[in-house]
Coordinates of C-alpha atoms in Angstrom, one line a residue:
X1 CA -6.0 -0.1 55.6
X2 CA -2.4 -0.9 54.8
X3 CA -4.1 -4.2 52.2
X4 CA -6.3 -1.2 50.6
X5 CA -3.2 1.3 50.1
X6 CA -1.4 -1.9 48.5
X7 CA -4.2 -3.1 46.1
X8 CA -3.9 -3.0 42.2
X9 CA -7.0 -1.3 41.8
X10 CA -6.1 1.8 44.6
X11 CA -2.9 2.2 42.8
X12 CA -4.3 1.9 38.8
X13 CA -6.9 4.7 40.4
X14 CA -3.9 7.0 42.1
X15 CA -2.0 6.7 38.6
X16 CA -5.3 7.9 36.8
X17 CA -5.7 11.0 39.3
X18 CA -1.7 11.4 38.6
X19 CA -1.7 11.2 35.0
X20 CA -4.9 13.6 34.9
X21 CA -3.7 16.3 37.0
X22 CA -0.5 16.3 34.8
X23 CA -2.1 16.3 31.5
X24 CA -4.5 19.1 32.9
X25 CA -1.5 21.3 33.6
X26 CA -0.3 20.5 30.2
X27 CA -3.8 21.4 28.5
X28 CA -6.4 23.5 30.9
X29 CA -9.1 22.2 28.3
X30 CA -7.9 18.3 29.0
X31 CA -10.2 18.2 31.7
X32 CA -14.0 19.0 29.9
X33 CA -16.8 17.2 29.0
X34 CA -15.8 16.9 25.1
X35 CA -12.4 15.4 26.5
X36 CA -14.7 13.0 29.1
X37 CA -16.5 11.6 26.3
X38 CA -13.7 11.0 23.9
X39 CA -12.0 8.5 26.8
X40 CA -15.4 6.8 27.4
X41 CA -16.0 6.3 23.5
X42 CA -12.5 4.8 23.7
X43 CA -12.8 2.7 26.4
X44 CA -16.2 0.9 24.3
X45 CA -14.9 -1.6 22.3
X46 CA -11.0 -1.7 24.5
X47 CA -13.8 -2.5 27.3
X48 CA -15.9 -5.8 25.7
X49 CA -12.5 -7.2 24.9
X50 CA -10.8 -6.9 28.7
X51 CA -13.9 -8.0 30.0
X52 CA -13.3 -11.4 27.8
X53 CA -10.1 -11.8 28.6
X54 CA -10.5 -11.1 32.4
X55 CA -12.5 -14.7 32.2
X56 CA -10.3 -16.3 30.3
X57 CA -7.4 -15.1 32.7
X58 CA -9.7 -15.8 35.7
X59 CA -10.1 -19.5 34.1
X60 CA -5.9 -19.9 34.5
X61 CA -5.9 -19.7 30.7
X62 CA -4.6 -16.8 27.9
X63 CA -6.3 -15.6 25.0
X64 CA -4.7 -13.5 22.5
X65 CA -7.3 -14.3 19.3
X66 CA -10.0 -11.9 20.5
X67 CA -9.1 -9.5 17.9
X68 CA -8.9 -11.7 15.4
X69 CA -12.3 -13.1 16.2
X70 CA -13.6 -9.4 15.9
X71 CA -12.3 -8.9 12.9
X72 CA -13.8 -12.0 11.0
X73 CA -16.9 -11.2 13.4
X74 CA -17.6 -7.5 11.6
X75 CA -16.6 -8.7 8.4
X76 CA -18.2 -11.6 7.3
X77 CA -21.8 -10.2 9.1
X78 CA -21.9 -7.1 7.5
X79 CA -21.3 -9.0 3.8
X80 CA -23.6 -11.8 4.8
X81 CA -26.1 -8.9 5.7
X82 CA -25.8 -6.7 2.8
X83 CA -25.9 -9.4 0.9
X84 CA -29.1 -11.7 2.1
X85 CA -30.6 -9.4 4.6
X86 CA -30.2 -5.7 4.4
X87 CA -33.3 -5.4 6.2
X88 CA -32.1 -6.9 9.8
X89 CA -32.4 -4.3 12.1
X90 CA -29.6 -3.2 14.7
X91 CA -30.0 -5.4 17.4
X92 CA -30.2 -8.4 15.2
X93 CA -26.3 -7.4 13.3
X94 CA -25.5 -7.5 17.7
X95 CA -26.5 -11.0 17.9
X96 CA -25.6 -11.9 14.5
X97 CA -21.9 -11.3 15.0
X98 CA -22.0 -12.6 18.9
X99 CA -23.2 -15.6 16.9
X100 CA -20.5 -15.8 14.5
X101 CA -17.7 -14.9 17.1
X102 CA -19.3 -17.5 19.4
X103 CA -18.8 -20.3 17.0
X104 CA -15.4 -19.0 16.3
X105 CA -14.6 -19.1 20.3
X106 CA -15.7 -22.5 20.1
X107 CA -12.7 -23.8 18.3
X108 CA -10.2 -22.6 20.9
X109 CA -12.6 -24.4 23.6
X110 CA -12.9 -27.7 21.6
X111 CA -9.0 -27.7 21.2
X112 CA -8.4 -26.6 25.2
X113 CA -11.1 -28.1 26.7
X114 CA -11.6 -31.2 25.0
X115 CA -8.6 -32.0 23.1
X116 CA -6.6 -30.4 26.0
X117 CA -3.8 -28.0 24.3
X118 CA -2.3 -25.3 25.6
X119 CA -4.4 -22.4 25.8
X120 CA -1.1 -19.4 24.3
X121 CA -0.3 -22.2 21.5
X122 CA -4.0 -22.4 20.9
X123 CA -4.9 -18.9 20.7
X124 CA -1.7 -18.0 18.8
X125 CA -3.1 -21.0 16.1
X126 CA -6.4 -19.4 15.5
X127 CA -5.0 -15.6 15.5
X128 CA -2.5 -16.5 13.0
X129 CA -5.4 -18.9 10.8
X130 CA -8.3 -16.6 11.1
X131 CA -5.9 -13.9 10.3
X132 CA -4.2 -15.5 7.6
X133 CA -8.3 -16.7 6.3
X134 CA -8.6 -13.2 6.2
X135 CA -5.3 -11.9 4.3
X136 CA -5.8 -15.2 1.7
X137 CA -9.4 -14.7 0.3
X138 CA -10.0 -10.6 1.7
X139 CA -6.9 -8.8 1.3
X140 CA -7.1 -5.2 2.1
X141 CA -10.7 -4.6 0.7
X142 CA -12.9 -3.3 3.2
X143 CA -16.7 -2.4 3.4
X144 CA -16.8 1.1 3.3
X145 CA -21.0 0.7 2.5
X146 CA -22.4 -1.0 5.6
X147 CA -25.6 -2.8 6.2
X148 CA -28.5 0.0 7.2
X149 CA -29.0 -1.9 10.7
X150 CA -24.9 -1.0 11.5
X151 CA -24.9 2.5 10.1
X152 CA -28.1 3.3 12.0
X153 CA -26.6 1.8 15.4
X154 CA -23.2 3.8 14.1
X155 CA -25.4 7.2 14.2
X156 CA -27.2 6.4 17.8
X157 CA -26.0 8.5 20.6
X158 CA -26.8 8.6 24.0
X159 CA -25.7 12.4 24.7
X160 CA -24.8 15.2 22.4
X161 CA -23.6 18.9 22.7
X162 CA -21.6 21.4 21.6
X163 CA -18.9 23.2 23.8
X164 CA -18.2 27.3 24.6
X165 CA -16.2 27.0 21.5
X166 CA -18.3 25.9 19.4
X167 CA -16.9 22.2 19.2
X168 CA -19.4 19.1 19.7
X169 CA -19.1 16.0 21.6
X170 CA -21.0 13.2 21.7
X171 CA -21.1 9.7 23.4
X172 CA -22.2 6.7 21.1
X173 CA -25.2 4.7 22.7
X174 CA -23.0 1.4 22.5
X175 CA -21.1 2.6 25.8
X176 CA -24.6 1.2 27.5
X177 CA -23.6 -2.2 25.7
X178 CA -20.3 -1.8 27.0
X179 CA -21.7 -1.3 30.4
X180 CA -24.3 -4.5 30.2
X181 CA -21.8 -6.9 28.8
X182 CA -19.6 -5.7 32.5
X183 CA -22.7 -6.1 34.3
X184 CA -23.8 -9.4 32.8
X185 CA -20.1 -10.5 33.3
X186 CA -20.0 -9.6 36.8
X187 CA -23.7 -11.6 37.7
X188 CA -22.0 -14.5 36.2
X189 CA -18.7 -14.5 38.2
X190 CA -20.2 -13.6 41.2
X191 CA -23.7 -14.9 41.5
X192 CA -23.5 -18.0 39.7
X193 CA -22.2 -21.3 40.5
X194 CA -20.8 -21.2 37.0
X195 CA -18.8 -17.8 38.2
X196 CA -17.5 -20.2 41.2
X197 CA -16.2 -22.9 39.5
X198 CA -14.4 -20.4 36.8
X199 CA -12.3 -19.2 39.8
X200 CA -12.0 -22.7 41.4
X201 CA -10.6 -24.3 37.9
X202 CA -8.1 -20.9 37.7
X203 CA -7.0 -21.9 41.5
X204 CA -6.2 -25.1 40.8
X205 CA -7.6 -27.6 38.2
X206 CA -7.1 -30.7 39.5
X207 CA -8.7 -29.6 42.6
X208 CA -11.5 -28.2 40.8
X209 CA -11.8 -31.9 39.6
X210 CA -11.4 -34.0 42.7
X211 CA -14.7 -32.1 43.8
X212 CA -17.1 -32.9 40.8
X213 CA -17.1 -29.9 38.3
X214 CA -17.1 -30.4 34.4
X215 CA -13.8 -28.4 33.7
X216 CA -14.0 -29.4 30.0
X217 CA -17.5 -27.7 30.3
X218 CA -16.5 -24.6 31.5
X219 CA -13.5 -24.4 30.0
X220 CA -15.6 -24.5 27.0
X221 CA -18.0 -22.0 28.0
X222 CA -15.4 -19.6 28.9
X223 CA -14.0 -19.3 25.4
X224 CA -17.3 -19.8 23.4
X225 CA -18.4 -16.4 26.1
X226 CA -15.4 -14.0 24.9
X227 CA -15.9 -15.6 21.1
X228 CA -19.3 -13.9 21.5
X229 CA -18.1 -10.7 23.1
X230 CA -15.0 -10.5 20.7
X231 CA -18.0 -10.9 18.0
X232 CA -20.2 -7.9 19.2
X233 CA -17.1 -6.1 19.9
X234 CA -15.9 -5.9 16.1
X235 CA -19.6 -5.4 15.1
X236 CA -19.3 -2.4 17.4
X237 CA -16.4 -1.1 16.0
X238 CA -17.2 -1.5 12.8
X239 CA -20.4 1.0 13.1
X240 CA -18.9 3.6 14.9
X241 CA -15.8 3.6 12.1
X242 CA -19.1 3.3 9.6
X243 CA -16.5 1.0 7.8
X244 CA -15.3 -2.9 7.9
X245 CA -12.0 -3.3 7.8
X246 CA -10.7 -6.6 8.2
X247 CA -7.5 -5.2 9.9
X248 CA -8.3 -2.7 11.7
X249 CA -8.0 -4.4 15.4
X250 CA -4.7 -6.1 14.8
X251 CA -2.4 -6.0 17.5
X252 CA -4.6 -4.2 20.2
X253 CA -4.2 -7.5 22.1
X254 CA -1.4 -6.1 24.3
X255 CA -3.4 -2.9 25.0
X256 CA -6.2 -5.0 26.7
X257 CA -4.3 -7.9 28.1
X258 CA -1.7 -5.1 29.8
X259 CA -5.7 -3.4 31.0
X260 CA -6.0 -6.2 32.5
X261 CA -3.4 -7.1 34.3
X262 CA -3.0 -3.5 35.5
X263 CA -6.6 -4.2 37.3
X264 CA -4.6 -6.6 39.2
X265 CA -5.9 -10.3 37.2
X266 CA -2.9 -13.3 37.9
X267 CA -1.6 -14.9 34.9
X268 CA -1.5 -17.9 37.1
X269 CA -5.5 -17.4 37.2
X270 CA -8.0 -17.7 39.9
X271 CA -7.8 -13.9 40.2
X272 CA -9.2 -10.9 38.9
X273 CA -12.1 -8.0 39.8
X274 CA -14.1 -6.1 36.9
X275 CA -13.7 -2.9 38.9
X276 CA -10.2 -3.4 38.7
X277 CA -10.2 -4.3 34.7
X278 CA -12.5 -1.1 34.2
X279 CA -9.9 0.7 35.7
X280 CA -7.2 -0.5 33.8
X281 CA -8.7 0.4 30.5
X282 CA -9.6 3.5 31.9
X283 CA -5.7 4.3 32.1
X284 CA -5.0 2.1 28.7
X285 CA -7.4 5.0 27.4
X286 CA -5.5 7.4 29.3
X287 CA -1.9 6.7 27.6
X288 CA -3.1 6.0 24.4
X289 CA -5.1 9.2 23.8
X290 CA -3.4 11.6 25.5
X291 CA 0.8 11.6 25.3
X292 CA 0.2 14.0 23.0
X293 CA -1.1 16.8 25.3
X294 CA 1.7 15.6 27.7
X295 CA 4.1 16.5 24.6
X296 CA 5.2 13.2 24.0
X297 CA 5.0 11.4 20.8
X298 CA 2.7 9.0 20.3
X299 CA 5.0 6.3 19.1
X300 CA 5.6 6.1 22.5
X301 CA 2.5 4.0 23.6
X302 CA 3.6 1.1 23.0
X303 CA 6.8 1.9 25.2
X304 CA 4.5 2.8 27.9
X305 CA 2.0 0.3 27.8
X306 CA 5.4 -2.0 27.8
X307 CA 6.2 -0.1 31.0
X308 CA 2.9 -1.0 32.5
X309 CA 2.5 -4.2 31.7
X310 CA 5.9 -5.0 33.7
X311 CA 4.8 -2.4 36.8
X312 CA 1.6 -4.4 37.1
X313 CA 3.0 -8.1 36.7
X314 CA 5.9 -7.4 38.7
X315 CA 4.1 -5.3 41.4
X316 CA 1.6 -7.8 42.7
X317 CA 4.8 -10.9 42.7
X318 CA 7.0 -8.4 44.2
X319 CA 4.4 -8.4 47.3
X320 CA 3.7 -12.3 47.3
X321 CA 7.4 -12.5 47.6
X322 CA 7.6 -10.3 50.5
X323 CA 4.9 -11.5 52.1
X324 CA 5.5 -15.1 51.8
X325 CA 9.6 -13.6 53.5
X326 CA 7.4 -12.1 56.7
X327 CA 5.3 -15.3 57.2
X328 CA 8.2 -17.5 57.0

């Protein structure tokens, strides 16, 4: 009982009852359906990405070019598609830009896995040169008339209403993608051998080695995976925004890697739960959409994501620390 009371994801799930209970005090309307589906519609996009970087941290590596990857993703797919193939449905813009952010995810696993870099240095190389590809030849012009495939996904909802007042809400259909890419990531941790070996090489590499898996392989894998999901994640974004702006993602990485860590994933890798990452956005959500009925300003987020980030790295070594003190 005492390891449940003490585990990241109890306490992330305590800190989102807290942190409710006080903004419904704040606001007696905070806690309704319209306000329900304006956190899950936040959580979509915030979602794909921790789920990519979950993997990556499970792996023992760090990946901080996701958004950039998105970015490039929604861009160049909705010009390549207005321009050659306006006719491409929905679902084939989805696997368009997983494509394109796939192949983009493949650089940072040819330089990691193969050529054997530094997984920060390389991800901080490829933010800075896809962002800098995209500041060089784009600028700040965006695609404000989107492929018909995007803006029809952008208008698909899975519920719709409208409240006492006379307010709607609504909750965009790609929260079921959300949901499938946490389901397909979780079959592939945990009932694959692939999964197994992801842990094993976070654990400890060499070992992972000494008993015959292809850690240049999955390494690979692992950042060609969250290229894809950073790809559908901007395409995502893009059609619920109904507009493709090639900087509109920058600098949500600490949002989703301090998600993530909150869920109780080791930057030393070989650790990490999806129920645990979901709940970290879930609070990520939490602080970044609602100081305001709390009455504090929202330049505060990044102040209290700072907070977080700190409380949920130095938490979990705080206990290692005392535990390892009680066994010695």
């Amino acid at each position: 009982m005492s390891t449940l009371w003490t585990r990241n994801e109890t306490l992330v799930a305590l800190v989102i009852v807290a942190f409710c209970g006080l903004a419904a005090l704040s606001d007696p309307g905070f806690l309704s359906v319209a306000t329900l589906t304006d956190l899950l519609r936040g959580g979509i996009v915030l979602g794909i990405f921790a789920v990519g970087a979950l993997i990556v941290l499970i792996s023992g590596g760090i990946d901080v070019s996701f958004t950039a990857i998105a970015a490039v993703t929604m861009y160049v797919t909705a010009m390549v598609l207005n321009a050659l193939m306006p006719w491409m449905p929905w679902w084939a813009a989805l696997l368009i830009g997983m494509g394109i952010g796939a192949c983009l995810g493949a650089i940072n696993g040819f330089l990691i896995a193969v050529m054997g870099l530094p997984t920060l240095i390389v991800t901080l190389g490829t933010l800075s040169v896809f962002r800098g590809f995209m500041l060089t030849f784009i600028g700040q012009k965006q695609i404000t008339t989107l492929p018909p495939g995007m803006r029809e996904f952008g208008r698909m909802m899975i519920v719709r209403g409208e409240n006492a007042d006379g307010s709607f809400y609504s909750l965009h259909a790609a929260f079921l993608v959300t949901a499938g890419a946490i389901v397909l990531t979780w079959f592939i941790l945990h009932r694959t051998m692939l999964g197994r070996q992801i842990f094993a090489i976070g654990g400890s590499v060499e070992s992972a080695r000494r008993i015959g898996i292809n850690v240049r392989g999955v390494q690979f894998f692992v950042y060609v995976y969250v290229g894809a999901l950073a790809g559908l994640a901007g395409i995502i974004h893009a059609s619920m925004a109904r507009v493709a702006n090639p900087f509109d993602l920058v600098g949500l990485e600490l949002s989703v890697i301090a998600a993530v860590v909150l869920g109780g994933a080791r930057l030393a890798g070989g650790h990490g739960t999806l129920t645990g990452t979901v709940l970290g956005v879930a609070l990520i959500v939490l602080v970044r959409n609602s100081l305001i009925v709390l009455g504090i300003p929202a330049t505060w987020q990044s102040v209290a994501i700072g907070v977080l980030i700190l409380i949920g790295t130095g938490l979990p070594a705080w206990q290692a620390k005392r535990a390892a003190a009680q066994a010695a």
